[in-house]
Amino acid sequence: MIEVKNLWKSFRIFRERKHLTLLHEISEAFTPQRYEEFWALQNINFHVSEGEFFGIIGENGSGKTTLLKLIAKILNPTYGSITVNGKVVPFLELGLGFHDEMSGRENVMLYSQLLGMSKSEIKNNMEEITEFSGLGDFIDSKLNTYSSGMKVRLAFSTAIQTNPDVLLVDEVLAVGDLKFQRKCFDVFREFKDKKKTILFVSHDLYAIKKFCDRAMLLQQGKQVVVGYPDFIIDKYFYSTLQESSSTHEKQALKGKIVEFQKKNKMPDFARIEDLKKITGIRWGTREIEITKVELFDKFGKKISVFATGDSMKIRIHYRKHQEVKNPVFGIGIFYQNGTHCFGTNTEVEDYAVSSIPEKGYIDCIIPRLSMWEGTFYLNVMVHDDKHYHYDWHNKMYMFNVIKPNNYEQGLYNLGCIWKLSK
């Protein structure tokens, strides 16, 4: 249905001329204007089968909209070829061609003709367009009285009446309210059931995952990978998090270490309870010393920003300075306001550590982060079975959790399963 081969697209970015004197102006008039060549897309290759719902994701400026405009023949490629079989309707800039001084009904007539509909088709579909848009009596009001959301609703309601074979859908539905977005998604389901071919550009990863059969990731005009939506979303999400994490990690691990004891001396228990309320401090007798703490994502990459529902591995590096028996390693997680969210250790989990080598590490694996989003502090500690503290790092580490969609609400993702009785 759609075949893209060796596609390249460049734009010329012209430099502004500076006219300092009359002589400069005269000389510039006979000099070709200088420009820089910007490659918006580089060597793009993919195909979309008939009836396939194909997603395209990537950060702003990665070339997604440019690619759709090339497929819609709004732009011409610099190199390469694009083959499309069937009638194409682009939902790129909905409302392009609308006139503010005309009524909504008059704009529907004009916009429908631009999309290739006949006058009889427009007349037959007018009632359905009005009903779907939800504009009611506003259909005969001037467009300059419409909100931006109303204009999008009118344009989308008109465009879906064209009965296309191929739909090119850009991130145009973000302007509409939630109710209208759901109506649009119902249309996508209907088109998918009818085996229409759809190219869908969106930052809504939930919609990409829900509707798309396959997806493609673009970064800085380059095709990174094509595959199943779950895999592509992970690639996109974690490549974005990896970039933000490098800056975050510099702040995350700079807790101020304060020594409260000399060797083999401990603050009393009451003092310890006060210390636990302080962020970024450390105490302990150091028979065993925690030398480093690392956080890893589900791909094994060191990072400090995670997605809700994904796994986290906490690696605690240690060095043993004296022989000890039955050491207990533990962690504690606190919300940024100090609320204690979770705590556990090897003793609680019935994971016996009778002895350890002189140096090494122990991993604490959290299979699924259930919190939705926020900044969290991490405690890491090692003590004996009577809670005599060898080394206690109190809220010295931080990590962020980001939820991948805006649909579920609350503090935690409880992973509900719905079952209807029969």
Short mmCIF file of C-alpha atoms in Angstrom, two decimals:
data_model
loop_
_atom_site.label_atom_id
_atom_site.label_comp_id
_atom_site.label_asym_id
_atom_site.label_seq_id
_atom_site.Cartn_x
_atom_site.Cartn_y
_atom_site.Cartn_z
CA MET A 1 0.00 0.00 0.00
CA ILE A 2 2.82 2.42 0.92
CA GLU A 3 6.46 1.89 -0.03
CA VAL A 4 9.18 4.37 0.98
CA LYS A 5 12.68 3.78 -0.40
CA ASN A 6 15.92 5.70 0.26
CA LEU A 7 13.98 8.86 1.16
CA TRP A 8 15.96 12.04 1.83
CA LYS A 9 14.60 15.54 2.31
CA SER A 10 16.55 18.75 2.77
CA PHE A 11 15.56 22.37 3.32
CA ARG A 12 17.56 25.49 2.64
CA ILE A 13 17.97 27.81 5.61
CA PHE A 14 18.96 31.21 4.28
CA ARG A 15 21.17 33.51 6.30
CA GLU A 16 19.92 37.01 6.99
CA ARG A 17 21.81 39.67 5.05
CA LYS A 18 23.20 42.56 6.98
CA HIS A 19 23.34 45.84 5.10
CA LEU A 20 25.78 48.08 6.91
CA THR A 21 26.42 50.65 4.18
CA LEU A 22 25.10 51.56 0.75
CA LEU A 23 28.18 49.90 -0.78
CA HIS A 24 27.37 46.68 1.07
CA GLU A 25 23.77 46.77 -0.20
CA ILE A 26 24.93 47.20 -3.80
CA SER A 27 27.51 44.40 -3.51
CA GLU A 28 25.02 42.04 -1.83
CA ALA A 29 22.54 42.59 -4.67
CA PHE A 30 24.99 40.90 -7.08
CA THR A 31 25.98 38.11 -4.65
CA PRO A 32 23.99 34.86 -4.44
CA GLN A 33 22.24 34.58 -1.09
CA ARG A 34 24.04 32.22 1.24
CA TYR A 35 22.22 29.34 2.88
CA GLU A 36 22.75 26.24 4.97
CA GLU A 37 21.33 22.88 3.95
CA PHE A 38 19.31 21.14 6.66
CA TRP A 39 18.51 17.45 6.22
CA ALA A 40 15.13 16.87 7.80
CA LEU A 41 15.03 13.20 6.74
CA GLN A 42 17.91 10.89 5.92
CA ASN A 43 17.66 7.50 4.19
CA ILE A 44 14.17 6.44 5.32
CA ASN A 45 13.04 2.97 4.24
CA PHE A 46 9.80 1.21 5.25
CA HIS A 47 6.57 -0.23 3.91
CA VAL A 48 3.01 -0.27 5.19
CA SER A 49 0.67 -3.08 4.15
CA GLU A 50 -2.96 -2.64 3.16
CA GLY A 51 -5.16 -2.37 6.26
CA GLU A 52 -2.22 -1.79 8.60
CA PHE A 53 -2.29 0.80 11.41
CA PHE A 54 1.28 2.14 11.43
CA GLY A 55 2.57 4.50 14.13
CA ILE A 56 5.39 7.03 13.90
CA ILE A 57 6.93 8.40 17.10
CA GLY A 58 9.86 10.61 18.01
CA GLU A 59 10.70 13.88 19.65
CA ASN A 60 9.71 17.26 18.21
CA GLY A 61 11.88 18.04 15.20
CA SER A 62 12.61 14.41 14.36
CA GLY A 63 10.93 14.67 10.93
CA LYS A 64 7.54 13.00 11.57
CA THR A 65 5.32 15.71 10.03
CA THR A 66 7.74 16.22 7.15
CA LEU A 67 7.47 12.51 6.35
CA LEU A 68 3.66 12.65 6.26
CA LYS A 69 3.74 15.74 4.03
CA LEU A 70 6.01 13.91 1.60
CA ILE A 71 3.66 10.91 1.50
CA ALA A 72 0.72 13.30 0.97
CA LYS A 73 2.68 14.97 -1.90
CA ILE A 74 2.52 18.35 -0.19
CA LEU A 75 6.33 18.29 -0.35
CA ASN A 76 8.65 16.65 -2.88
CA PRO A 77 11.55 14.43 -1.80
CA THR A 78 15.12 15.53 -2.42
CA TYR A 79 16.11 11.92 -3.14
CA GLY A 80 14.32 8.60 -3.05
CA SER A 81 10.84 7.40 -3.93
CA ILE A 82 7.39 7.05 -2.35
CA THR A 83 4.73 4.74 -3.78
CA VAL A 84 1.15 4.94 -2.49
CA ASN A 85 -1.78 2.88 -3.81
CA GLY A 86 -5.25 4.28 -3.15
CA LYS A 87 -6.93 7.54 -2.23
CA VAL A 88 -4.95 9.48 0.37
CA VAL A 89 -6.48 11.95 2.83
CA PRO A 90 -4.04 13.82 5.08
CA PHE A 91 -5.18 14.94 8.54
CA LEU A 92 -2.16 17.18 8.94
CA GLU A 93 -3.35 20.74 9.32
CA LEU A 94 -7.07 20.38 9.85
CA GLY A 95 -8.98 23.44 8.82
CA LEU A 96 -6.46 24.56 6.24
CA GLY A 97 -8.52 26.65 3.82
CA PHE A 98 -11.12 27.68 6.42
CA HIS A 99 -12.27 31.28 6.23
CA ASP A 100 -13.06 33.18 9.45
CA GLU A 101 -15.76 35.36 7.89
CA MET A 102 -17.73 32.37 6.59
CA SER A 103 -20.11 30.24 8.64
CA GLY A 104 -19.27 26.72 9.76
CA ARG A 105 -21.66 25.29 7.16
CA GLU A 106 -20.06 27.34 4.36
CA ASN A 107 -16.61 26.24 5.48
CA VAL A 108 -17.71 22.60 5.39
CA MET A 109 -18.77 23.10 1.76
CA LEU A 110 -15.45 24.70 0.88
CA TYR A 111 -13.25 22.24 2.84
CA SER A 112 -15.10 19.20 1.46
CA GLN A 113 -14.49 20.32 -2.09
CA LEU A 114 -10.78 20.79 -1.31
CA LEU A 115 -10.77 17.18 -0.08
CA GLY A 116 -12.32 16.00 -3.36
CA MET A 117 -15.96 15.49 -2.40
CA SER A 118 -18.76 16.27 -4.85
CA LYS A 119 -21.55 18.72 -4.02
CA SER A 120 -24.09 15.91 -3.76
CA GLU A 121 -21.84 14.00 -1.33
CA ILE A 122 -21.41 17.14 0.77
CA LYS A 123 -25.16 17.74 0.89
CA ASN A 124 -25.87 14.13 1.89
CA ASN A 125 -23.20 14.19 4.63
CA MET A 126 -23.92 17.65 6.08
CA GLU A 127 -26.23 16.39 8.85
CA GLU A 128 -23.79 13.68 9.90
CA ILE A 129 -20.89 16.16 9.91
CA THR A 130 -22.86 18.55 12.11
CA GLU A 131 -23.89 15.80 14.52
CA PHE A 132 -20.39 14.33 14.85
CA SER A 133 -18.80 17.73 15.45
CA GLY A 134 -21.31 18.46 18.22
CA LEU A 135 -21.62 22.09 17.06
CA GLY A 136 -25.42 22.11 16.82
CA ASP A 137 -26.75 25.59 16.02
CA PHE A 138 -23.19 26.96 15.92
CA ILE A 139 -22.84 25.37 12.47
CA ASP A 140 -24.39 28.55 11.01
CA SER A 141 -22.29 30.97 13.08
CA LYS A 142 -19.20 32.65 11.68
CA LEU A 143 -15.95 30.77 12.17
CA ASN A 144 -14.35 33.73 13.98
CA THR A 145 -16.71 32.97 16.91
CA TYR A 146 -15.35 29.39 17.21
CA SER A 147 -12.73 28.23 19.69
CA SER A 148 -9.70 26.37 18.32
CA GLY A 149 -11.22 23.10 19.57
CA MET A 150 -14.48 23.75 17.73
CA LYS A 151 -12.57 24.36 14.50
CA VAL A 152 -10.68 21.08 14.88
CA ARG A 153 -13.92 19.21 15.54
CA LEU A 154 -15.53 20.69 12.43
CA ALA A 155 -12.51 19.93 10.24
CA PHE A 156 -12.10 16.36 11.49
CA SER A 157 -15.84 15.68 11.16
CA THR A 158 -15.66 16.83 7.55
CA ALA A 159 -12.47 14.95 6.66
CA ILE A 160 -13.68 11.53 7.82
CA GLN A 161 -16.57 11.66 5.32
CA THR A 162 -14.19 11.41 2.36
CA ASN A 163 -13.96 7.58 2.50
CA PRO A 164 -10.19 7.39 1.99
CA ASP A 165 -8.05 4.28 1.44
CA VAL A 166 -5.07 5.79 3.26
CA LEU A 167 -5.27 8.20 6.21
CA LEU A 168 -2.29 10.29 7.29
CA VAL A 169 -3.00 11.47 10.84
CA ASP A 170 -0.71 13.98 12.54
CA GLU A 171 -0.91 15.13 16.16
CA VAL A 172 -3.99 17.20 15.35
CA LEU A 173 -6.40 15.85 17.96
CA ALA A 174 -4.60 17.28 20.99
CA VAL A 175 -6.64 20.49 20.64
CA GLY A 176 -9.96 18.68 21.07
CA ASP A 177 -11.45 17.91 24.47
CA LEU A 178 -11.34 14.41 25.99
CA LYS A 179 -14.88 13.52 24.87
CA PHE A 180 -14.14 14.43 21.27
CA GLN A 181 -10.80 12.58 21.32
CA ARG A 182 -12.65 9.43 22.33
CA LYS A 183 -15.04 9.89 19.40
CA CYS A 184 -12.02 10.22 17.11
CA PHE A 185 -10.50 7.03 18.49
CA ASP A 186 -13.83 5.28 17.84
CA VAL A 187 -13.49 6.38 14.22
CA PHE A 188 -9.96 4.94 14.12
CA ARG A 189 -11.29 1.61 15.40
CA GLU A 190 -13.99 1.66 12.72
CA PHE A 191 -11.46 2.45 9.98
CA LYS A 192 -9.18 -0.29 11.28
CA ASP A 193 -12.07 -2.80 11.18
CA LYS A 194 -12.69 -1.74 7.57
CA LYS A 195 -9.02 -2.46 6.75
CA LYS A 196 -8.18 1.16 6.00
CA THR A 197 -4.47 1.93 6.00
CA ILE A 198 -3.52 4.51 8.61
CA LEU A 199 -0.24 6.31 9.35
CA PHE A 200 -0.53 7.78 12.81
CA VAL A 201 1.91 10.34 14.24
CA SER A 202 1.43 10.96 17.95
CA HIS A 203 3.17 11.70 21.25
CA ASP A 204 0.41 9.71 22.96
CA LEU A 205 2.27 6.43 23.56
CA TYR A 206 -0.89 4.84 24.98
CA ALA A 207 -2.71 5.44 21.68
CA ILE A 208 0.26 4.11 19.68
CA LYS A 209 0.31 0.95 21.79
CA LYS A 210 -3.47 0.50 21.66
CA PHE A 211 -4.11 1.01 17.94
CA CYS A 212 -0.92 0.34 15.98
CA ASP A 213 0.13 -2.97 14.46
CA ARG A 214 3.69 -1.71 14.00
CA ALA A 215 5.55 1.53 14.66
CA MET A 216 8.68 3.40 13.65
CA LEU A 217 10.99 5.55 15.75
CA LEU A 218 12.58 8.65 14.22
CA GLN A 219 15.40 10.61 15.85
CA GLN A 220 16.88 13.75 14.32
CA GLY A 221 15.61 12.81 10.87
CA LYS A 222 16.99 9.27 10.98
CA GLN A 223 15.08 6.01 11.09
CA VAL A 224 16.10 4.21 14.28
CA VAL A 225 13.99 1.06 14.20
CA VAL A 226 10.68 -0.41 12.97
CA GLY A 227 8.85 -3.08 14.95
CA TYR A 228 6.06 -3.95 17.33
CA PRO A 229 4.71 -0.99 19.34
CA ASP A 230 5.81 -2.25 22.79
CA PHE A 231 9.40 -2.60 21.61
CA ILE A 232 9.43 0.75 19.79
CA ILE A 233 7.89 2.61 22.76
CA ASP A 234 10.52 1.15 25.09
CA LYS A 235 13.26 2.29 22.71
CA TYR A 236 11.83 5.80 22.53
CA PHE A 237 10.92 6.12 26.19
CA TYR A 238 14.24 4.91 27.56
CA SER A 239 16.40 6.75 25.03
CA THR A 240 14.63 9.94 26.17
CA LEU A 241 15.02 9.04 29.83
CA GLN A 242 18.71 8.22 29.30
CA GLU A 243 19.33 11.74 28.01
CA SER A 244 17.51 13.39 30.92
CA SER A 245 19.01 10.99 33.44
CA SER A 246 22.62 12.09 32.95
CA THR A 247 21.72 15.56 34.24
CA HIS A 248 19.45 14.18 36.94
CA GLU A 249 22.12 11.77 38.24
CA LYS A 250 24.51 14.63 38.94
CA GLN A 251 21.92 16.07 41.31
CA ALA A 252 20.63 12.72 42.54
CA LEU A 253 23.83 11.52 44.18
CA LYS A 254 25.16 14.73 45.68
CA GLY A 255 23.63 14.26 49.13
CA LYS A 256 25.87 15.78 51.78
CA ILE A 257 27.61 13.03 53.75
CA VAL A 258 27.81 13.90 57.44
CA GLU A 259 29.84 11.69 59.81
CA PHE A 260 28.22 11.26 63.23
CA GLN A 261 30.78 8.95 64.73
CA LYS A 262 34.38 7.92 64.92
CA LYS A 263 35.46 4.37 64.29
CA ASN A 264 33.57 1.83 66.46
CA LYS A 265 31.33 4.53 68.00
CA MET A 266 27.64 4.83 67.34
CA PRO A 267 25.10 7.54 68.14
CA ASP A 268 22.50 6.35 70.63
CA PHE A 269 19.20 4.92 69.39
CA ALA A 270 17.19 8.10 70.06
CA ARG A 271 19.73 10.04 68.04
CA ILE A 272 19.43 7.59 65.16
CA GLU A 273 15.67 8.09 64.98
CA ASP A 274 16.28 11.84 64.63
CA LEU A 275 18.96 11.27 61.99
CA LYS A 276 16.58 9.22 59.85
CA LYS A 277 14.52 12.37 59.26
CA ILE A 278 17.50 14.13 57.64
CA THR A 279 18.23 13.89 53.94
CA GLY A 280 21.67 12.97 52.65
CA ILE A 281 23.51 11.76 55.75
CA ARG A 282 25.45 8.65 56.71
CA TRP A 283 26.49 6.81 59.86
CA GLY A 284 27.77 3.41 60.97
CA THR A 285 30.82 1.58 62.33
CA ARG A 286 32.02 0.34 58.91
CA GLU A 287 32.83 -3.28 59.63
CA ILE A 288 31.15 -3.46 56.24
CA GLU A 289 31.26 -0.31 54.12
CA ILE A 290 28.88 0.52 51.27
CA THR A 291 31.20 1.86 48.57
CA LYS A 292 28.78 2.60 45.75
CA VAL A 293 25.08 2.37 44.83
CA GLU A 294 23.84 2.04 41.23
CA LEU A 295 20.34 1.93 39.73
CA PHE A 296 19.64 -0.03 36.53
CA ASP A 297 16.61 -0.15 34.24
CA LYS A 298 15.12 -3.26 32.65
CA PHE A 299 17.65 -3.08 29.81
CA GLY A 300 20.58 -3.12 32.24
CA LYS A 301 21.40 0.56 31.69
CA LYS A 302 22.48 2.72 34.61
CA ILE A 303 19.84 5.40 35.00
CA SER A 304 17.88 7.37 37.60
CA VAL A 305 14.58 7.92 35.75
CA PHE A 306 12.15 5.01 35.36
CA ALA A 307 8.74 4.30 33.83
CA THR A 308 5.79 3.20 35.94
CA GLY A 309 5.34 -0.56 35.74
CA ASP A 310 8.93 -1.31 34.75
CA SER A 311 11.58 -3.03 36.83
CA MET A 312 14.42 -1.48 38.82
CA LYS A 313 17.63 -3.08 40.01
CA ILE A 314 19.45 -1.53 42.98
CA ARG A 315 23.08 -2.65 43.11
CA ILE A 316 24.83 -2.17 46.44
CA HIS A 317 28.63 -2.41 46.27
CA TYR A 318 30.41 -3.14 49.54
CA ARG A 319 33.82 -3.78 51.12
CA LYS A 320 34.27 -5.89 54.25
CA HIS A 321 36.85 -4.55 56.71
CA GLN A 322 36.20 -7.05 59.50
CA GLU A 323 34.74 -10.53 59.64
CA VAL A 324 31.01 -10.42 60.47
CA LYS A 325 28.28 -13.04 60.58
CA ASN A 326 24.82 -12.84 59.09
CA PRO A 327 24.94 -9.29 57.65
CA VAL A 328 21.59 -7.83 56.62
CA PHE A 329 21.32 -5.59 53.56
CA GLY A 330 18.27 -3.37 53.19
CA ILE A 331 16.62 -0.53 51.30
CA GLY A 332 13.98 2.10 52.03
CA ILE A 333 12.02 4.25 49.57
CA PHE A 334 10.56 7.63 50.52
CA TYR A 335 8.42 10.07 48.58
CA GLN A 336 9.92 13.55 48.17
CA ASN A 337 7.75 14.89 51.02
CA GLY A 338 9.25 12.33 53.40
CA THR A 339 6.43 9.75 53.33
CA HIS A 340 7.81 6.25 53.83
CA CYS A 341 6.63 4.25 50.81
CA PHE A 342 8.44 0.95 51.20
CA GLY A 343 11.19 -0.81 53.11
CA THR A 344 12.64 -4.30 53.12
CA ASN A 345 15.86 -6.22 53.73
CA THR A 346 17.40 -9.62 53.17
CA GLU A 347 16.20 -10.85 56.56
CA VAL A 348 12.57 -9.86 55.92
CA GLU A 349 12.69 -11.48 52.49
CA ASP A 350 14.15 -14.66 54.05
CA TYR A 351 17.29 -14.40 51.91
CA ALA A 352 20.03 -15.60 54.26
CA VAL A 353 23.45 -13.98 53.89
CA SER A 354 25.62 -15.97 56.30
CA SER A 355 28.95 -14.63 55.03
CA ILE A 356 30.24 -12.42 52.22
CA PRO A 357 33.53 -12.07 50.30
CA GLU A 358 35.93 -9.24 51.11
CA LYS A 359 34.32 -7.09 48.42
CA GLY A 360 31.52 -7.40 45.92
CA TYR A 361 27.90 -6.35 45.43
CA ILE A 362 24.37 -7.49 46.14
CA ASP A 363 21.35 -6.72 43.93
CA CYS A 364 17.86 -5.82 45.09
CA ILE A 365 15.46 -6.32 42.17
CA ILE A 366 12.06 -4.63 42.15
CA PRO A 367 10.08 -6.42 39.39
CA ARG A 368 7.49 -3.67 38.99
CA LEU A 369 7.47 -0.03 40.13
CA SER A 370 3.86 0.56 41.08
CA MET A 371 4.05 4.30 41.89
CA TRP A 372 2.72 6.61 39.17
CA GLU A 373 5.18 9.48 39.20
CA GLY A 374 7.33 11.68 41.39
CA THR A 375 10.78 12.07 42.92
CA PHE A 376 11.80 9.46 45.47
CA TYR A 377 14.64 9.17 48.00
CA LEU A 378 16.43 5.89 48.54
CA ASN A 379 17.92 4.54 51.77
CA VAL A 380 20.57 1.82 51.53
CA MET A 381 22.01 0.10 54.58
CA VAL A 382 23.83 -2.90 56.00
CA HIS A 383 23.57 -3.97 59.65
CA ASP A 384 23.62 -7.09 61.80
CA ASP A 385 20.59 -9.14 62.83
CA LYS A 386 20.20 -6.98 65.96
CA HIS A 387 20.18 -3.75 63.90
CA TYR A 388 23.69 -2.70 64.86
CA HIS A 389 24.49 -0.36 61.96
CA TYR A 390 27.61 -1.09 59.92
CA ASP A 391 26.83 1.52 57.25
CA TRP A 392 23.61 3.47 56.78
CA HIS A 393 23.08 5.82 53.79
CA ASN A 394 20.03 7.87 54.70
CA LYS A 395 18.20 9.37 51.69
CA MET A 396 21.49 9.88 49.90
CA TYR A 397 20.14 8.72 46.53
CA MET A 398 17.24 9.87 44.36
CA PHE A 399 15.31 8.59 41.38
CA ASN A 400 12.31 9.77 39.34
CA VAL A 401 9.32 7.78 38.17
CA ILE A 402 7.36 8.95 35.12
CA LYS A 403 4.04 7.47 34.05
CA PRO A 404 3.75 6.78 30.30
CA ASN A 405 0.11 7.93 29.95
CA ASN A 406 -2.41 10.33 31.48
CA TYR A 407 -5.39 8.02 31.70
CA GLU A 408 -5.24 6.27 35.09
CA GLN A 409 -5.22 8.52 38.13
CA GLY A 410 -3.86 8.45 41.68
CA LEU A 411 -0.56 7.71 43.45
CA TYR A 412 -0.05 4.04 42.57
CA ASN A 413 -0.75 1.68 39.70
CA LEU A 414 -2.47 -1.28 41.36
CA GLY A 415 -2.63 -3.30 38.13
CA CYS A 416 -6.38 -4.00 38.27
CA ILE A 417 -7.93 -6.84 36.28
CA TRP A 418 -11.61 -6.57 35.29
CA LYS A 419 -13.77 -9.69 35.03
CA LEU A 420 -17.46 -9.76 34.10
CA SER A 421 -19.53 -12.54 35.65
CA LYS A 422 -21.52 -14.67 33.21
#
